[in-house]
CSV table of C-alpha atoms in Angstrom, one decimal:
chain,number,residue,atom,x,y,z
A,197,MET,CA,34.0,-27.8,-20.8
A,198,PRO,CA,32.5,-24.1,-20.5
A,199,TYR,CA,29.5,-25.1,-22.5
A,200,GLN,CA,28.2,-28.0,-20.1
A,201,LEU,CA,28.5,-25.7,-17.5
A,202,SER,CA,26.2,-23.4,-18.9
A,203,ARG,CA,23.9,-26.3,-18.8
A,204,PHE,CA,24.4,-27.2,-15.7
A,205,VAL,CA,23.8,-23.3,-14.1
A,206,ARG,CA,20.9,-23.1,-16.5
A,207,PHE,CA,19.1,-27.0,-15.1
A,208,SER,CA,20.2,-25.9,-11.6
A,209,ALA,CA,18.3,-22.5,-12.3
A,210,PHE,CA,15.2,-24.6,-13.6
A,211,LEU,CA,15.2,-26.6,-10.5
A,212,ALA,CA,15.5,-23.9,-8.0
A,213,ALA,CA,12.5,-22.2,-9.6
A,214,PHE,CA,10.1,-25.5,-9.9
A,215,SER,CA,10.8,-25.5,-6.5
A,216,ALA,CA,9.6,-22.3,-5.8
A,217,VAL,CA,6.7,-23.1,-7.4
A,218,GLY,CA,6.1,-26.1,-5.8
A,219,CYS,CA,6.7,-24.4,-2.4
A,220,ALA,CA,4.0,-21.6,-3.5
A,221,SER,CA,0.8,-24.3,-4.8
A,222,ASP,CA,1.7,-26.0,-1.2
A,223,ALA,CA,1.1,-23.0,0.9
A,224,SER,CA,-1.7,-21.8,-1.2
A,225,GLY,CA,-3.1,-25.3,0.1
A,226,ALA,CA,-3.0,-25.4,3.2
A,227,ARG,CA,-4.4,-22.1,3.6
A,228,SER,CA,-7.4,-23.0,1.8
A,229,ALA,CA,-7.7,-26.5,3.0
A,230,GLY,CA,-9.7,-26.3,6.2
A,231,MET,CA,-11.8,-23.8,3.9
A,232,SER,CA,-15.9,-24.5,2.6
A,233,THR,CA,-17.8,-22.3,0.8
A,234,GLY,CA,-21.4,-23.1,-0.2
A,235,ALA,CA,-25.0,-21.4,-0.4
A,236,SER,CA,-25.3,-21.4,3.0
A,237,GLY,CA,-21.2,-19.6,3.5
A,238,SER,CA,-17.9,-20.8,4.1
A,239,SER,CA,-15.9,-21.1,7.6
A,240,LEU,CA,-12.7,-21.5,8.6
A,241,GLY,CA,-11.1,-24.5,10.7
A,242,GLY,CA,-11.5,-23.8,14.7
A,243,ASN,CA,-13.6,-22.5,17.2
A,244,THR,CA,-17.0,-22.2,17.5
A,245,ALA,CA,-19.3,-19.0,17.7
A,246,ASN,CA,-22.8,-17.7,16.8
A,247,ASN,CA,-24.3,-15.2,14.6
A,248,LEU,CA,-27.6,-14.9,14.8
A,249,GLY,CA,-28.9,-13.7,11.5
A,250,THR,CA,-31.8,-11.2,11.4
A,251,GLY,CA,-34.0,-11.7,8.8
A,252,GLY,CA,-32.0,-14.4,7.4
A,253,THR,CA,-30.9,-18.0,9.0
A,254,THR,CA,-29.7,-18.9,12.4
A,255,THR,CA,-26.2,-20.5,11.7
A,256,ARG,CA,-22.8,-21.5,13.5
A,257,ILE,CA,-20.0,-20.6,11.9
A,258,THR,CA,-16.3,-21.8,12.3
A,259,GLY,CA,-13.9,-18.8,13.6
A,260,GLY,CA,-10.3,-19.6,12.4
A,261,THR,CA,-6.9,-18.4,13.4
A,262,GLY,CA,-6.4,-15.1,11.2
A,263,GLY,CA,-7.8,-14.4,7.8
A,264,VAL,CA,-10.5,-11.8,6.5
A,265,GLY,CA,-13.3,-12.4,5.5
A,266,SER,CA,-16.7,-10.2,5.1
A,267,THR,CA,-20.2,-11.1,6.4
A,268,THR,CA,-22.7,-10.2,3.8
A,269,GLY,CA,-26.1,-8.3,5.5
A,270,GLY,CA,-24.2,-6.9,9.0
A,271,SER,CA,-22.4,-4.2,10.4
A,272,SER,CA,-21.2,-6.2,13.5
A,273,SER,CA,-18.3,-8.5,13.5
A,274,SER,CA,-18.5,-12.3,13.2
A,275,VAL,CA,-15.4,-14.6,13.6
A,276,GLY,CA,-14.0,-16.6,10.6
A,277,SER,CA,-15.3,-15.9,7.2
A,278,SER,CA,-18.5,-16.0,5.8
A,279,SER,CA,-19.6,-16.1,2.4
A,280,GLY,CA,-22.5,-16.6,-0.3
A,281,GLY,CA,-26.0,-15.8,1.4
A,282,ILE,CA,-25.4,-15.8,5.6
A,283,THR,CA,-27.4,-12.7,7.1
A,284,GLY,CA,-24.9,-11.7,9.6
A,285,VAL,CA,-26.6,-9.7,13.1
A,286,GLY,CA,-27.7,-6.1,11.9
A,287,GLY,CA,-29.9,-6.4,8.5
A,288,THR,CA,-28.3,-5.5,5.0
A,289,GLY,CA,-24.7,-3.8,3.9
A,290,GLY,CA,-22.1,-5.5,5.0
A,291,THR,CA,-18.9,-4.8,6.7
A,292,SER,CA,-15.4,-6.8,6.1
A,293,SER,CA,-14.3,-8.3,9.7
A,294,VAL,CA,-11.5,-10.0,10.5
A,295,GLY,CA,-11.1,-13.5,11.7
A,296,GLY,CA,-9.6,-13.8,15.2
A,297,THR,CA,-8.6,-16.8,17.0
A,298,GLY,CA,-12.1,-18.1,18.7
A,299,GLY,CA,-14.6,-16.0,20.3
A,300,MET,CA,-17.5,-14.3,19.0
A,301,GLY,CA,-18.0,-10.6,17.6
A,302,GLY,CA,-20.3,-8.2,19.6
A,303,ALA,CA,-24.0,-9.0,18.5
A,304,PRO,CA,-26.5,-5.6,18.6
A,305,PRO,CA,-29.8,-6.8,20.6
A,306,PRO,CA,-32.2,-8.2,17.8
A,307,ALA,CA,-34.8,-6.3,16.0
A,308,PRO,CA,-38.0,-5.2,16.9
A,309,GLY,CA,-40.8,-8.4,16.5
A,310,VAL,CA,-38.0,-10.6,16.2
A,311,CYS,CA,-37.8,-13.2,19.3
A,312,ASN,CA,-34.7,-15.1,19.6
A,313,GLN,CA,-35.6,-16.5,23.5
A,314,VAL,CA,-37.6,-18.9,24.7
A,315,PHE,CA,-41.1,-16.4,25.1
A,316,CYS,CA,-41.4,-12.8,23.8
A,317,GLU,CA,-43.6,-9.8,24.0
A,318,ASP,CA,-43.8,-6.7,22.9
A,319,PHE,CA,-47.8,-6.2,22.9
A,320,GLU,CA,-47.6,-4.8,18.9
A,321,SER,CA,-50.9,-7.0,17.9
A,322,GLY,CA,-52.4,-4.2,20.1
A,323,LYS,CA,-54.3,-6.5,22.7
A,324,ILE,CA,-54.0,-8.8,24.6
A,325,ARG,CA,-53.8,-12.0,22.8
A,326,PRO,CA,-55.9,-15.6,24.9
A,327,ASP,CA,-53.8,-17.7,23.0
A,328,ILE,CA,-50.6,-16.6,25.5
A,329,TRP,CA,-52.3,-14.7,28.5
A,330,LYS,CA,-55.1,-15.1,31.0
A,331,THR,CA,-56.1,-12.1,32.8
A,332,ALA,CA,-57.4,-11.6,36.1
A,333,LEU,CA,-58.9,-8.7,37.5
A,334,ARG,CA,-59.8,-7.0,41.0
A,335,SER,CA,-60.2,-3.4,41.1
A,336,GLY,CA,-58.3,-3.5,37.9
A,337,THR,CA,-58.0,-3.3,34.1
A,338,VAL,CA,-55.8,-4.2,31.8
A,339,THR,CA,-55.0,-2.3,28.7
A,340,VAL,CA,-53.0,-2.9,25.6
A,341,GLN,CA,-52.2,1.3,25.1
A,342,ASN,CA,-50.1,3.6,22.9
A,343,GLU,CA,-49.9,6.4,25.0
A,344,ILE,CA,-46.6,5.7,27.0
A,345,VAL,CA,-44.6,3.1,24.9
A,346,ARG,CA,-41.5,2.1,25.6
A,347,SER,CA,-40.6,1.0,22.4
A,348,GLY,CA,-42.5,0.1,19.6
A,349,LYS,CA,-46.0,1.5,19.1
A,350,PHE,CA,-47.9,-0.2,22.2
A,351,ALA,CA,-47.3,-1.5,25.6
A,352,VAL,CA,-49.5,-2.7,28.3
A,353,LYS,CA,-51.0,-1.0,31.2
A,354,PHE,CA,-51.8,-2.0,34.3
A,355,GLU,CA,-54.2,0.0,36.7
A,356,VAL,CA,-55.8,-0.3,40.1
A,357,SER,CA,-58.4,2.0,41.6
A,358,ARG,CA,-60.2,2.4,44.5
A,359,ALA,CA,-64.0,1.6,44.3
A,360,PRO,CA,-67.1,4.0,45.0
A,361,GLY,CA,-67.1,4.6,48.5
A,362,ASP,CA,-63.6,2.7,49.3
A,363,ASP,CA,-62.1,3.6,52.2
A,364,PRO,CA,-58.9,5.5,51.0
A,365,LEU,CA,-57.1,3.9,53.7
A,366,ALA,CA,-58.1,0.4,53.7
A,367,TRP,CA,-56.1,-2.8,53.1
A,368,THR,CA,-57.5,-4.3,50.2
A,369,ARG,CA,-56.5,-6.4,47.8
A,370,ARG,CA,-56.6,-5.2,44.3
A,371,HIS,CA,-55.1,-6.6,41.1
A,372,ALA,CA,-54.7,-6.1,37.7
A,373,ARG,CA,-52.4,-8.9,36.0
A,374,ILE,CA,-51.7,-11.8,33.0
A,375,ASP,CA,-50.8,-15.1,33.2
A,376,THR,CA,-49.2,-17.1,30.9
A,377,THR,CA,-51.1,-20.4,29.6
A,378,ALA,CA,-48.4,-22.0,28.1
A,379,THR,CA,-45.7,-23.8,30.0
A,380,TYR,CA,-42.0,-23.4,29.5
A,381,PRO,CA,-40.1,-26.8,30.6
A,382,THR,CA,-36.8,-25.8,29.6
A,383,LEU,CA,-37.7,-22.4,32.7
A,384,LYS,CA,-39.1,-25.1,34.9
A,385,ASP,CA,-36.3,-24.6,37.7
A,386,HIS,CA,-34.4,-22.0,36.2
A,387,ALA,CA,-35.0,-19.1,34.1
A,388,TRP,CA,-34.0,-15.4,33.4
A,389,GLY,CA,-36.0,-12.6,32.3
A,390,ARG,CA,-36.1,-8.8,31.6
A,391,ALA,CA,-38.9,-6.4,30.9
A,392,TYR,CA,-38.9,-2.6,31.0
A,393,ILE,CA,-41.9,-1.0,33.4
A,394,HIS,CA,-43.1,2.4,34.4
A,395,PHE,CA,-44.7,3.2,37.8
A,396,ALA,CA,-47.0,6.4,38.3
A,397,PRO,CA,-47.8,8.7,39.5
A,398,SER,CA,-46.6,6.6,43.0
A,399,LEU,CA,-45.9,3.2,44.0
A,400,PRO,CA,-48.8,1.9,45.7
A,401,LEU,CA,-48.4,2.3,49.5
A,402,VAL,CA,-46.3,-1.1,51.8
A,403,HIS,CA,-46.5,-4.4,49.8
A,404,ALA,CA,-47.4,-4.5,45.9
A,405,VAL,CA,-46.4,-7.3,43.9
A,406,ILE,CA,-45.5,-7.3,39.8
A,407,MET,CA,-43.7,-11.1,38.9
A,408,THR,CA,-44.8,-14.3,40.4
A,409,ALA,CA,-42.8,-17.4,39.0
A,410,GLY,CA,-45.3,-20.2,39.7
A,411,PRO,CA,-48.9,-19.5,39.9
A,412,PHE,CA,-49.9,-16.3,41.8
A,413,ASP,CA,-52.6,-18.2,44.6
A,414,GLY,CA,-49.6,-20.7,45.4
A,415,ARG,CA,-46.1,-21.4,45.9
A,416,HIS,CA,-43.9,-19.1,44.2
A,417,LEU,CA,-41.2,-16.8,43.9
A,418,GLU,CA,-42.3,-13.0,43.5
A,419,SER,CA,-40.4,-9.8,43.3
A,420,GLY,CA,-42.4,-6.7,43.9
A,421,THR,CA,-42.3,-3.5,45.7
A,422,TYR,CA,-41.9,-2.2,49.2
A,423,ARG,CA,-43.0,2.0,50.3
A,424,ASP,CA,-43.1,3.0,53.4
A,425,PRO,CA,-47.1,3.6,54.7
A,426,GLU,CA,-46.1,7.2,56.3
A,427,SER,CA,-43.7,8.0,53.6
A,428,THR,CA,-44.4,11.0,50.9
A,429,ASP,CA,-41.8,9.4,48.6
A,430,PRO,CA,-43.7,8.3,45.5
A,431,SER,CA,-40.9,5.6,45.1
A,432,GLY,CA,-40.0,2.6,47.3
A,433,THR,CA,-37.9,-0.5,47.6
A,434,TRP,CA,-37.7,-3.5,45.4
A,435,GLU,CA,-39.1,-6.6,47.3
A,436,LEU,CA,-38.3,-10.5,46.6
A,437,ALA,CA,-39.7,-13.2,48.6
A,438,GLY,CA,-39.9,-17.1,47.9
A,439,ASP,CA,-43.7,-17.4,49.1
A,440,MET,CA,-46.7,-15.8,50.7
A,441,SER,CA,-45.3,-15.8,54.4
A,442,HIS,CA,-43.4,-12.7,55.4
A,443,ASN,CA,-40.6,-14.5,56.5
A,444,THR,CA,-39.5,-15.0,53.1
A,445,PHE,CA,-39.4,-11.2,51.8
A,446,LYS,CA,-36.2,-9.3,51.5
A,447,TRP,CA,-36.2,-6.0,50.8
A,448,GLU,CA,-33.0,-4.4,49.3
A,449,GLY,CA,-32.4,-1.7,46.0
A,450,THR,CA,-34.5,1.6,44.9
A,451,VAL,CA,-37.5,1.3,42.5
A,452,PRO,CA,-37.7,4.1,40.1
A,453,VAL,CA,-41.1,6.1,39.4
A,454,ASN,CA,-42.2,8.4,36.5
A,455,GLY,CA,-39.9,6.5,33.6
A,456,TRP,CA,-39.0,3.6,31.9
A,457,THR,CA,-37.0,1.1,33.5
A,458,CYS,CA,-35.3,-1.9,32.6
A,459,VAL,CA,-35.3,-4.8,34.9
A,460,GLU,CA,-34.1,-8.4,34.6
A,461,TRP,CA,-34.2,-11.3,37.1
A,462,GLU,CA,-32.5,-14.6,37.8
A,463,MET,CA,-34.4,-17.6,39.6
A,464,SER,CA,-33.2,-21.1,40.1
A,465,LEU,CA,-34.6,-23.5,42.3
A,466,THR,CA,-31.3,-26.0,42.0
A,467,PRO,CA,-29.0,-26.2,43.7
A,468,SER,CA,-31.0,-23.7,46.2
A,469,ILE,CA,-33.0,-21.4,45.6
A,470,SER,CA,-32.2,-18.3,45.1
A,471,PHE,CA,-33.5,-14.8,43.2
A,472,ASP,CA,-31.2,-11.9,41.6
A,473,TRP,CA,-32.6,-8.9,40.2
A,474,TYR,CA,-30.7,-6.2,37.9
A,475,VAL,CA,-31.7,-2.5,37.5
A,476,ASP,CA,-30.3,-1.1,34.0
A,477,GLY,CA,-28.2,-3.5,33.5
A,478,LYS,CA,-26.8,-3.6,37.6
A,479,LEU,CA,-27.8,-5.7,40.5
A,480,ASP,CA,-29.8,-3.9,42.9
A,481,ALA,CA,-31.2,-7.1,44.9
A,482,SER,CA,-30.6,-10.7,45.6
A,483,TYR,CA,-32.0,-12.8,47.8
A,484,PRO,CA,-29.7,-16.6,47.8
A,485,ASP,CA,-30.8,-19.8,49.3
A,486,ILE,CA,-34.7,-18.8,50.0
A,487,PRO,CA,-36.2,-21.2,52.5
A,488,SER,CA,-38.9,-21.8,50.0
A,489,GLY,CA,-40.5,-21.2,46.8
A,490,ALA,CA,-42.1,-22.5,43.7
A,491,PRO,CA,-41.7,-26.3,42.7
A,492,GLU,CA,-41.0,-25.1,39.7
A,493,PHE,CA,-42.3,-22.8,37.2
A,494,ASN,CA,-44.8,-23.8,35.3
A,495,VAL,CA,-46.8,-19.9,34.8
A,496,MET,CA,-45.5,-16.8,34.7
A,497,THR,CA,-47.6,-13.8,35.9
A,498,PHE,CA,-47.1,-10.4,35.5
A,499,GLY,CA,-48.9,-7.0,36.1
A,500,LEU,CA,-49.6,-4.6,39.1
A,501,THR,CA,-51.0,-6.3,42.5
A,502,ALA,CA,-51.5,-3.5,45.7
A,503,TRP,CA,-52.2,-6.0,49.0
A,504,GLN,CA,-53.0,-2.9,51.4
A,505,ARG,CA,-53.4,0.8,50.0
A,506,ILE,CA,-53.4,2.7,47.3
A,507,GLU,CA,-52.6,6.4,47.8
A,508,GLN,CA,-53.2,7.8,44.3
A,509,SER,CA,-56.4,6.7,43.0
A,510,PRO,CA,-56.0,5.2,39.8
A,511,THR,CA,-52.3,3.9,40.1
A,512,MET,CA,-50.7,2.2,37.2
A,513,MET,CA,-48.0,0.1,36.2
A,514,TYR,CA,-46.6,0.4,32.3
A,515,MET,CA,-44.9,-3.0,31.4
A,516,ASP,CA,-42.9,-3.2,27.3
A,517,ASP,CA,-40.2,-5.8,25.8
A,518,LEU,CA,-41.5,-8.5,28.0
A,519,ALA,CA,-38.6,-11.7,27.0
A,520,LEU,CA,-37.7,-15.0,29.1
A,521,GLY,CA,-34.8,-16.9,28.8
A,522,SER,CA,-33.0,-19.6,29.7
A,523,THR,CA,-29.5,-17.2,29.7
A,524,ARG,CA,-29.5,-13.6,30.0
A,525,ILE,CA,-31.1,-11.7,27.8
A,526,GLY,CA,-29.9,-8.0,28.4
A,527,CYS,CA,-31.8,-4.8,28.0
A,528,LEU,CA,-32.2,-3.0,24.8
């Protein structure tokens, strides 16, 4: 009896140990069941989030519930785990990131020269490219220069001047402008934009235009500035308008001068015509339910058009880091 009891005890212990090993194996299998590893990285089952690789590939990483992973080549966090060749946002160096339930880690702005929007122009070619722009001038010049820049080596300068013999108080249209040569169908009725602008030494008096969505001399939405002709303040207010008639103008906010300012805009034609204008990330002017505007955003124009008077000649506006997209782009 003692011998048989001893065999029974040893057999029971064996069964218990075998069961424990099987459970551990099953748990390990369950943890690895949703993970696939390959040349383009691995992903954990769950919600998806975009991971944009600076200098690598644009890919879609699937975020899991929990789990720890590392992104090769990025310092910003991403959801889920990736390994085996995905370059994360931010370049080389790689730091660990902890997977969560869905969501997306904070992505830094794209590196200089990298465009993840519908259209980007940083003027780093050092010239006005004829394949992108058509120039329109009247008592003005457009140059790409390297003295006043926001980033990189170059920015564009729009300059308007009084011609010799001009009456300084004459209300005469002067412009220095660049118009896009291509159309962007994905932006035809809704568009976001971002640019850095710098006015010097002051705004033109009364009404000036700096951007239109739609042809300049046709139906369009426009943004510009307004400065009181009797004011000694070099600044003024933003102007948003739906067409060339004065009954669709709206003036709001404050225009900074003699320094770089990040401006963003959102324009929509459906379900109603609207225009929102942001300064350094904050809404500064808004015009909802505009009575009339462009039938579509088939061309974009940028520059400085002084419709009435310029107090100081020349009057200039610089622009850099321009981008257009279907969603908000953000300041750099």
